[in-house]
Amino acid sequence: MESWSFKTQIFTGQTEHSANGTKTDALERLRLLEGERIFIICDPFLEGTPALQTVIDLVNTSNTYVVYSNVVPDPPIDSIVKGVEVLQKEKATVLIVIGGGSAIDTAKGINYFCKTIYGICVKKFIAIPTTSGTGSEVTSFAVITDTKTGIKYPLADDSLLPDEAILTTFFVKSAPPKVTAYSGMDVLVHAMEALVATEANHFTDALAEKAIELVIKNLPTCVERGTDEVARAAMHEASCMAGLAFNQAGLGITHALAHQLGGQFHVPHGLANAMLLPYVIMYNAANSNEAKLKYISIAQKLSLTTESDDESAQIAALVRCAQSLARRVGCIITMKEFGIDEVSFKDSFPTLVQQAMVDRTYPGNPYVATKEDLTRILTCII
């Protein structure tokens, strides 16, 4: 027997009022807060901006608030500890995080340790993602870093889940093309990996398939015309769907290797995923019949192939689709293009492979990839 539920309430889109033709954004939900002590966590570049002020203005004057912007990539323990101190001092009753994956991970860490160590529970934890990429607003994972040792500590607990996620395009419309492209490719990989992961089921398949369709249709528009409201909303929802899918189904070796490329060579996460995905699809299809059939099914649903096409041709069509999308949105697809010379990259293979095999995403892959498999995949992106 399996059980699956969504703790997080998701609010998205705009409501059109026929009486006057105006639209109400999902952010308007913040007006419902009354008499609360609000702790706002945000990316540092948002503090003091008109965008953040817009959110603050939605919180009516019966509330008080404090802003905490000590957010950096790979959230360090120090910033979590300081945030816990601020939340305690302010006696916050509502936690709102506005930002990308690092900001949301920071908020998750602060909220988690307040509860588990000090027994302090906010009434409501609200996440407002500002990128269409991580899906962190609906996942029960977070990673914090000990900067003294360099060790990353993954947290995995349903209590990390926000109570509400507000999917507004207000912030994502101003995201630069490169950020949009890399985060969007991350969404595609989340969905592609969840589709074939070991814990996938019909529910996660449905979410993953829809996310894949939305990314392929809308990501180029978001990169080329960033203010397109319809495309941005579709990508934001795709990111959330993919997050819901992989939170239950798992991920795989694309992410396991991408994490190492980021740590060793500072390749942006979404870009590393974009480089690796085509080759992981080929390896998964060659080693797992179930994965192969799922790839063929999604290729047909995307109208890339038909049932009469040869199986290998259908896998090849899906691979070409992933590669062409990456190229269209401006992603480089080799480490050489990124500026890493072949000798240095090859010398790192043993370490990259060893670390990938103990990465928390590795067990989700549809087949147990060997060291030789992972090495060959890395060779493909030289």
Short mmCIF file of C-alpha atoms in Angstrom, two decimals:
data_model
loop_
_atom_site.label_atom_id
_atom_site.label_comp_id
_atom_site.label_asym_id
_atom_site.label_seq_id
_atom_site.Cartn_x
_atom_site.Cartn_y
_atom_site.Cartn_z
CA MET A 1 0.00 0.00 0.00
CA GLU A 2 1.24 3.48 -0.88
CA SER A 3 0.22 6.79 0.66
CA TRP A 4 0.83 10.21 -0.78
CA SER A 5 -0.45 13.61 0.25
CA PHE A 6 0.42 17.25 -0.37
CA LYS A 7 1.00 19.21 2.80
CA THR A 8 1.66 22.43 0.90
CA GLN A 9 -1.27 24.45 -0.37
CA ILE A 10 -0.43 25.94 -3.76
CA PHE A 11 -1.78 29.30 -4.92
CA THR A 12 -1.08 30.32 -8.48
CA GLY A 13 -2.11 32.60 -11.31
CA GLN A 14 -4.37 35.59 -11.46
CA THR A 15 -8.07 36.02 -10.88
CA GLU A 16 -9.86 38.23 -13.39
CA HIS A 17 -12.70 40.33 -12.04
CA SER A 18 -15.40 40.68 -14.68
CA ALA A 19 -16.96 43.69 -13.00
CA ASN A 20 -14.03 46.01 -13.61
CA GLY A 21 -11.66 43.96 -15.78
CA THR A 22 -8.85 44.00 -13.19
CA LYS A 23 -6.72 41.01 -12.22
CA THR A 24 -5.72 39.91 -8.73
CA ASP A 25 -2.35 38.19 -8.38
CA ALA A 26 -1.87 35.21 -6.06
CA LEU A 27 0.34 37.50 -3.94
CA GLU A 28 -2.83 39.24 -2.77
CA ARG A 29 -3.28 36.30 -0.43
CA LEU A 30 -0.82 38.02 1.90
CA ARG A 31 -3.52 40.61 2.66
CA LEU A 32 -5.28 37.94 4.74
CA LEU A 33 -2.56 38.07 7.40
CA GLU A 34 -3.69 40.03 10.45
CA GLY A 35 -2.08 40.69 13.80
CA GLU A 36 1.00 38.59 13.00
CA ARG A 37 4.71 39.04 13.69
CA ILE A 38 6.17 38.28 10.28
CA PHE A 39 9.73 37.11 9.64
CA ILE A 40 10.61 37.74 5.97
CA ILE A 41 13.63 35.91 4.52
CA CYS A 42 14.82 37.04 1.10
CA ASP A 43 17.79 37.03 -1.26
CA PRO A 44 20.09 39.96 -0.40
CA PHE A 45 19.60 41.69 -3.76
CA LEU A 46 15.89 41.99 -2.99
CA GLU A 47 16.29 43.92 0.25
CA GLY A 48 15.37 47.57 -0.16
CA THR A 49 13.98 47.08 -3.68
CA PRO A 50 10.57 48.21 -4.95
CA ALA A 51 9.79 44.54 -5.63
CA LEU A 52 10.19 43.58 -1.98
CA GLN A 53 8.33 46.72 -0.92
CA THR A 54 5.39 45.60 -3.05
CA VAL A 55 5.15 42.45 -0.97
CA ILE A 56 5.57 44.35 2.29
CA ASP A 57 2.80 46.76 1.26
CA LEU A 58 0.42 43.80 0.91
CA VAL A 59 0.92 42.97 4.58
CA ASN A 60 -1.52 45.25 6.36
CA THR A 61 -0.56 47.53 9.22
CA SER A 62 -2.00 45.25 11.88
CA ASN A 63 1.12 43.12 11.38
CA THR A 64 4.76 43.79 12.22
CA TYR A 65 7.66 42.46 10.19
CA VAL A 66 11.43 42.07 10.08
CA VAL A 67 13.55 41.30 6.99
CA TYR A 68 16.45 38.82 7.08
CA SER A 69 18.65 38.69 3.97
CA ASN A 70 21.70 36.75 5.16
CA VAL A 71 21.25 34.29 2.30
CA VAL A 72 24.08 32.82 0.23
CA PRO A 73 24.36 29.79 -2.09
CA ASP A 74 24.78 26.48 -0.29
CA PRO A 75 23.34 27.96 2.93
CA PRO A 76 25.97 27.80 5.69
CA ILE A 77 25.18 26.73 9.23
CA ASP A 78 26.17 30.21 10.47
CA SER A 79 23.39 31.97 8.56
CA ILE A 80 20.89 29.36 9.76
CA VAL A 81 21.94 29.92 13.37
CA LYS A 82 21.68 33.71 13.04
CA GLY A 83 18.26 33.35 11.47
CA VAL A 84 17.10 31.15 14.33
CA GLU A 85 18.26 33.85 16.76
CA VAL A 86 16.33 36.55 14.89
CA LEU A 87 13.16 34.46 14.69
CA GLN A 88 13.35 33.79 18.44
CA LYS A 89 14.06 37.43 19.30
CA GLU A 90 11.20 38.72 17.17
CA LYS A 91 8.81 36.03 18.43
CA ALA A 92 7.74 35.54 14.82
CA THR A 93 4.39 33.90 14.18
CA VAL A 94 4.58 33.75 10.36
CA LEU A 95 7.60 32.94 8.20
CA ILE A 96 7.66 34.18 4.59
CA VAL A 97 10.55 33.37 2.26
CA ILE A 98 10.99 35.16 -1.07
CA GLY A 99 13.79 33.89 -3.25
CA GLY A 100 15.43 31.04 -5.12
CA GLY A 101 16.49 27.64 -3.89
CA SER A 102 19.13 28.94 -1.48
CA ALA A 103 16.72 31.35 0.21
CA ILE A 104 14.07 28.66 0.54
CA ASP A 105 16.62 26.17 1.90
CA THR A 106 17.74 28.81 4.41
CA ALA A 107 14.16 29.34 5.53
CA LYS A 108 13.57 25.60 5.77
CA GLY A 109 16.68 25.20 7.92
CA ILE A 110 15.72 28.05 10.24
CA ASN A 111 12.17 26.79 10.63
CA TYR A 112 13.32 23.18 11.14
CA PHE A 113 15.85 23.93 13.89
CA CYS A 114 13.49 26.35 15.64
CA LYS A 115 11.02 23.49 15.90
CA THR A 116 13.33 20.59 16.67
CA ILE A 117 15.76 22.31 19.05
CA TYR A 118 13.75 25.09 20.67
CA GLY A 119 10.18 23.88 20.23
CA ILE A 120 9.24 27.16 18.52
CA CYS A 121 6.64 26.72 15.81
CA VAL A 122 5.38 29.49 13.54
CA LYS A 123 1.70 29.40 12.66
CA LYS A 124 2.41 29.47 8.95
CA PHE A 125 5.42 29.02 6.63
CA ILE A 126 4.89 30.63 3.20
CA ALA A 127 7.29 30.20 0.27
CA ILE A 128 7.32 32.57 -2.72
CA PRO A 129 9.83 31.25 -5.30
CA THR A 130 11.51 33.86 -7.51
CA THR A 131 12.92 31.40 -10.04
CA SER A 132 11.25 28.68 -12.07
CA GLY A 133 13.73 25.95 -11.31
CA THR A 134 14.20 24.21 -7.98
CA GLY A 135 10.63 23.37 -7.01
CA SER A 136 11.91 23.78 -3.46
CA GLU A 137 8.63 25.33 -2.37
CA VAL A 138 7.03 21.85 -2.46
CA THR A 139 9.90 19.55 -1.52
CA SER A 140 10.83 18.05 1.83
CA PHE A 141 14.56 18.50 1.29
CA ALA A 142 17.14 21.13 2.17
CA VAL A 143 20.94 21.19 2.19
CA ILE A 144 23.04 23.20 4.63
CA THR A 145 26.83 23.52 4.62
CA ASP A 146 29.49 23.49 7.31
CA THR A 147 31.86 26.08 5.85
CA LYS A 148 34.70 24.99 8.17
CA THR A 149 34.76 21.42 6.90
CA GLY A 150 33.10 21.93 3.52
CA ILE A 151 30.67 19.13 4.33
CA LYS A 152 27.08 19.48 3.07
CA TYR A 153 24.36 18.10 5.29
CA PRO A 154 21.13 17.08 3.56
CA LEU A 155 17.93 17.42 5.56
CA ALA A 156 15.00 15.26 4.55
CA ASP A 157 11.83 15.55 6.59
CA ASP A 158 8.20 16.32 5.80
CA SER A 159 8.30 19.05 8.45
CA LEU A 160 10.53 21.04 6.07
CA LEU A 161 7.62 21.52 3.69
CA PRO A 162 6.14 25.03 3.59
CA ASP A 163 2.47 25.33 4.50
CA GLU A 164 1.78 27.48 1.45
CA ALA A 165 3.47 28.15 -1.87
CA ILE A 166 2.54 31.28 -3.79
CA LEU A 167 3.43 30.97 -7.47
CA THR A 168 3.46 34.51 -8.76
CA THR A 169 5.15 35.69 -11.96
CA PHE A 170 5.83 39.07 -10.34
CA PHE A 171 9.46 38.21 -9.59
CA VAL A 172 10.34 35.78 -12.39
CA LYS A 173 9.48 38.17 -15.23
CA SER A 174 12.64 40.17 -14.49
CA ALA A 175 14.97 37.14 -14.30
CA PRO A 176 17.88 37.45 -16.79
CA PRO A 177 17.84 35.13 -19.83
CA LYS A 178 20.75 33.01 -18.60
CA VAL A 179 19.17 32.47 -15.17
CA THR A 180 15.87 31.64 -16.87
CA ALA A 181 17.57 29.17 -19.20
CA TYR A 182 19.61 27.32 -16.58
CA SER A 183 16.79 27.12 -14.04
CA GLY A 184 14.39 26.04 -16.78
CA MET A 185 16.66 23.20 -17.87
CA ASP A 186 16.82 22.15 -14.22
CA VAL A 187 13.02 21.83 -14.30
CA LEU A 188 13.25 19.62 -17.40
CA VAL A 189 15.78 17.34 -15.72
CA HIS A 190 13.74 17.16 -12.50
CA ALA A 191 10.79 15.95 -14.54
CA MET A 192 12.75 13.62 -16.83
CA GLU A 193 14.47 11.96 -13.86
CA ALA A 194 11.29 11.71 -11.79
CA LEU A 195 9.57 10.05 -14.75
CA VAL A 196 11.89 7.03 -14.64
CA ALA A 197 13.01 7.10 -10.98
CA THR A 198 12.69 4.06 -8.76
CA GLU A 199 9.79 5.40 -6.69
CA ALA A 200 7.76 6.74 -9.63
CA ASN A 201 4.06 5.96 -9.82
CA HIS A 202 1.10 7.02 -11.98
CA PHE A 203 0.62 10.22 -10.01
CA THR A 204 4.24 11.33 -10.31
CA ASP A 205 4.28 10.28 -13.96
CA ALA A 206 1.35 12.57 -14.70
CA LEU A 207 3.03 15.53 -13.03
CA ALA A 208 6.39 14.82 -14.67
CA GLU A 209 4.92 14.39 -18.15
CA LYS A 210 2.99 17.66 -17.93
CA ALA A 211 6.04 19.49 -16.61
CA ILE A 212 8.15 18.22 -19.53
CA GLU A 213 5.52 19.36 -22.02
CA LEU A 214 5.28 22.81 -20.45
CA VAL A 215 9.06 23.31 -20.36
CA ILE A 216 9.60 22.38 -24.00
CA LYS A 217 6.74 24.60 -25.10
CA ASN A 218 7.41 27.65 -22.92
CA LEU A 219 11.08 27.87 -21.91
CA PRO A 220 12.29 29.37 -25.23
CA THR A 221 9.64 32.08 -24.98
CA CYS A 222 10.65 32.89 -21.39
CA VAL A 223 14.28 33.26 -22.46
CA GLU A 224 13.54 35.26 -25.62
CA ARG A 225 10.61 37.35 -24.30
CA GLY A 226 10.96 37.35 -20.54
CA THR A 227 7.90 39.48 -19.82
CA ASP A 228 5.52 37.03 -21.51
CA GLU A 229 3.03 36.47 -18.69
CA VAL A 230 1.52 33.25 -20.05
CA ALA A 231 4.85 31.52 -20.70
CA ARG A 232 6.29 32.62 -17.35
CA ALA A 233 3.24 31.31 -15.49
CA ALA A 234 3.47 27.99 -17.33
CA MET A 235 7.16 27.59 -16.47
CA HIS A 236 6.54 28.51 -12.83
CA GLU A 237 3.82 25.87 -12.59
CA ALA A 238 6.03 23.34 -14.42
CA SER A 239 8.76 23.91 -11.83
CA CYS A 240 6.30 23.22 -9.02
CA MET A 241 4.89 20.11 -10.75
CA ALA A 242 8.38 18.72 -11.29
CA GLY A 243 9.18 19.40 -7.63
CA LEU A 244 6.09 17.50 -6.52
CA ALA A 245 7.05 14.63 -8.83
CA PHE A 246 10.66 14.19 -7.77
CA ASN A 247 9.88 14.77 -4.08
CA GLN A 248 7.98 11.48 -4.23
CA ALA A 249 9.66 9.60 -7.07
CA GLY A 250 13.31 10.56 -6.63
CA LEU A 251 15.95 11.75 -9.07
CA GLY A 252 18.96 9.97 -10.57
CA ILE A 253 22.47 10.06 -11.96
CA THR A 254 22.02 13.27 -13.93
CA HIS A 255 21.74 15.14 -10.65
CA ALA A 256 24.30 12.93 -8.91
CA LEU A 257 26.92 13.94 -11.50
CA ALA A 258 25.71 17.54 -11.86
CA HIS A 259 26.21 18.13 -8.14
CA GLN A 260 29.86 17.12 -8.55
CA LEU A 261 30.41 19.33 -11.61
CA GLY A 262 29.06 22.23 -9.56
CA GLY A 263 31.23 21.47 -6.56
CA GLN A 264 34.45 20.77 -8.45
CA PHE A 265 34.24 23.15 -11.42
CA HIS A 266 31.53 25.62 -10.37
CA VAL A 267 29.31 24.74 -13.32
CA PRO A 268 25.86 26.28 -12.67
CA HIS A 269 23.55 23.48 -11.59
CA GLY A 270 20.99 23.80 -14.38
CA LEU A 271 23.72 24.02 -17.00
CA ALA A 272 25.45 20.90 -15.67
CA ASN A 273 22.13 19.06 -15.84
CA ALA A 274 21.57 20.26 -19.42
CA MET A 275 24.98 18.92 -20.46
CA LEU A 276 24.41 15.49 -18.92
CA LEU A 277 20.73 14.77 -19.61
CA PRO A 278 20.96 13.50 -23.23
CA TYR A 279 23.59 10.90 -22.33
CA VAL A 280 21.81 9.77 -19.18
CA ILE A 281 18.66 9.22 -21.23
CA MET A 282 20.65 6.99 -23.60
CA TYR A 283 22.27 5.01 -20.76
CA ASN A 284 19.01 4.58 -18.85
CA ALA A 285 17.21 3.43 -21.99
CA ALA A 286 19.95 0.93 -22.74
CA ASN A 287 19.96 -0.55 -19.24
CA SER A 288 16.35 -0.34 -18.07
CA ASN A 289 13.51 -1.57 -20.24
CA GLU A 290 10.96 0.24 -18.08
CA ALA A 291 12.84 3.53 -18.48
CA LYS A 292 13.13 2.96 -22.23
CA LEU A 293 9.37 2.47 -22.57
CA LYS A 294 8.66 5.61 -20.54
CA TYR A 295 11.04 7.65 -22.70
CA ILE A 296 9.33 6.30 -25.83
CA SER A 297 5.93 7.16 -24.40
CA ILE A 298 6.87 10.78 -23.65
CA ALA A 299 8.51 11.12 -27.08
CA GLN A 300 5.21 10.11 -28.66
CA LYS A 301 3.20 12.41 -26.41
CA LEU A 302 5.46 15.30 -27.45
CA SER A 303 4.79 14.34 -31.11
CA LEU A 304 8.50 13.74 -31.66
CA THR A 305 7.81 10.22 -32.93
CA THR A 306 5.01 7.79 -33.72
CA GLU A 307 4.31 4.22 -32.62
CA SER A 308 5.53 2.94 -35.96
CA ASP A 309 9.03 4.34 -35.47
CA ASP A 310 11.89 2.10 -34.39
CA GLU A 311 12.53 2.15 -30.62
CA SER A 312 16.10 3.39 -31.01
CA ALA A 313 14.90 6.14 -33.33
CA GLN A 314 12.38 7.26 -30.72
CA ILE A 315 15.04 7.44 -28.00
CA ALA A 316 17.28 9.37 -30.41
CA ALA A 317 14.44 11.84 -31.10
CA LEU A 318 14.00 12.52 -27.39
CA VAL A 319 17.76 13.02 -26.99
CA ARG A 320 17.81 15.47 -29.91
CA CYS A 321 14.89 17.35 -28.39
CA ALA A 322 16.76 17.81 -25.09
CA GLN A 323 19.93 18.90 -26.89
CA SER A 324 18.20 21.31 -29.25
CA LEU A 325 16.25 22.91 -26.41
CA ALA A 326 19.48 23.43 -24.46
CA ARG A 327 21.15 25.01 -27.47
CA ARG A 328 18.15 27.18 -28.31
CA VAL A 329 18.10 28.74 -24.83
CA GLY A 330 21.84 29.40 -24.91
CA CYS A 331 23.29 26.50 -22.94
CA ILE A 332 26.76 25.26 -23.81
CA ILE A 333 26.90 21.48 -23.87
CA THR A 334 30.55 20.59 -23.24
CA MET A 335 33.03 21.29 -20.48
CA LYS A 336 35.49 22.59 -23.08
CA GLU A 337 33.00 25.32 -23.98
CA PHE A 338 32.76 26.11 -20.26
CA GLY A 339 36.50 26.64 -20.16
CA ILE A 340 37.71 23.39 -18.58
CA ASP A 341 40.59 21.70 -20.41
CA GLU A 342 40.34 18.02 -21.24
CA VAL A 343 43.28 16.88 -19.11
CA SER A 344 42.05 18.57 -15.94
CA PHE A 345 38.55 17.25 -16.50
CA LYS A 346 39.68 13.66 -17.11
CA ASP A 347 41.95 13.74 -14.08
CA SER A 348 38.91 14.55 -11.93
CA PHE A 349 36.84 11.57 -13.13
CA PRO A 350 37.68 9.15 -10.27
CA THR A 351 36.74 11.72 -7.65
CA LEU A 352 33.61 12.89 -9.48
CA VAL A 353 32.40 9.32 -9.97
CA GLN A 354 33.12 8.26 -6.40
CA GLN A 355 31.25 11.24 -4.98
CA ALA A 356 28.35 10.81 -7.41
CA MET A 357 27.82 7.24 -6.22
CA VAL A 358 27.25 8.43 -2.65
CA ASP A 359 25.13 11.42 -3.66
CA ARG A 360 21.61 11.28 -2.21
CA THR A 361 20.09 11.34 -5.73
CA TYR A 362 22.05 8.32 -7.03
CA PRO A 363 19.76 5.58 -5.60
CA GLY A 364 16.76 6.96 -7.49
CA ASN A 365 18.17 6.05 -10.89
CA PRO A 366 16.23 3.29 -12.72
CA TYR A 367 19.33 1.08 -12.91
CA VAL A 368 22.44 0.85 -10.76
CA ALA A 369 24.99 2.76 -12.82
CA THR A 370 28.54 1.45 -12.49
CA LYS A 371 31.71 3.48 -12.17
CA GLU A 372 32.39 2.67 -15.81
CA ASP A 373 28.95 3.95 -16.84
CA LEU A 374 29.41 7.23 -15.00
CA THR A 375 32.89 7.67 -16.42
CA ARG A 376 31.61 7.15 -19.96
CA ILE A 377 28.84 9.70 -19.41
CA LEU A 378 31.40 12.25 -18.23
CA THR A 379 33.52 11.47 -21.29
CA CYS A 380 30.56 12.44 -23.48
CA ILE A 381 30.64 16.04 -22.22
CA ILE A 382 34.38 16.67 -22.54
#
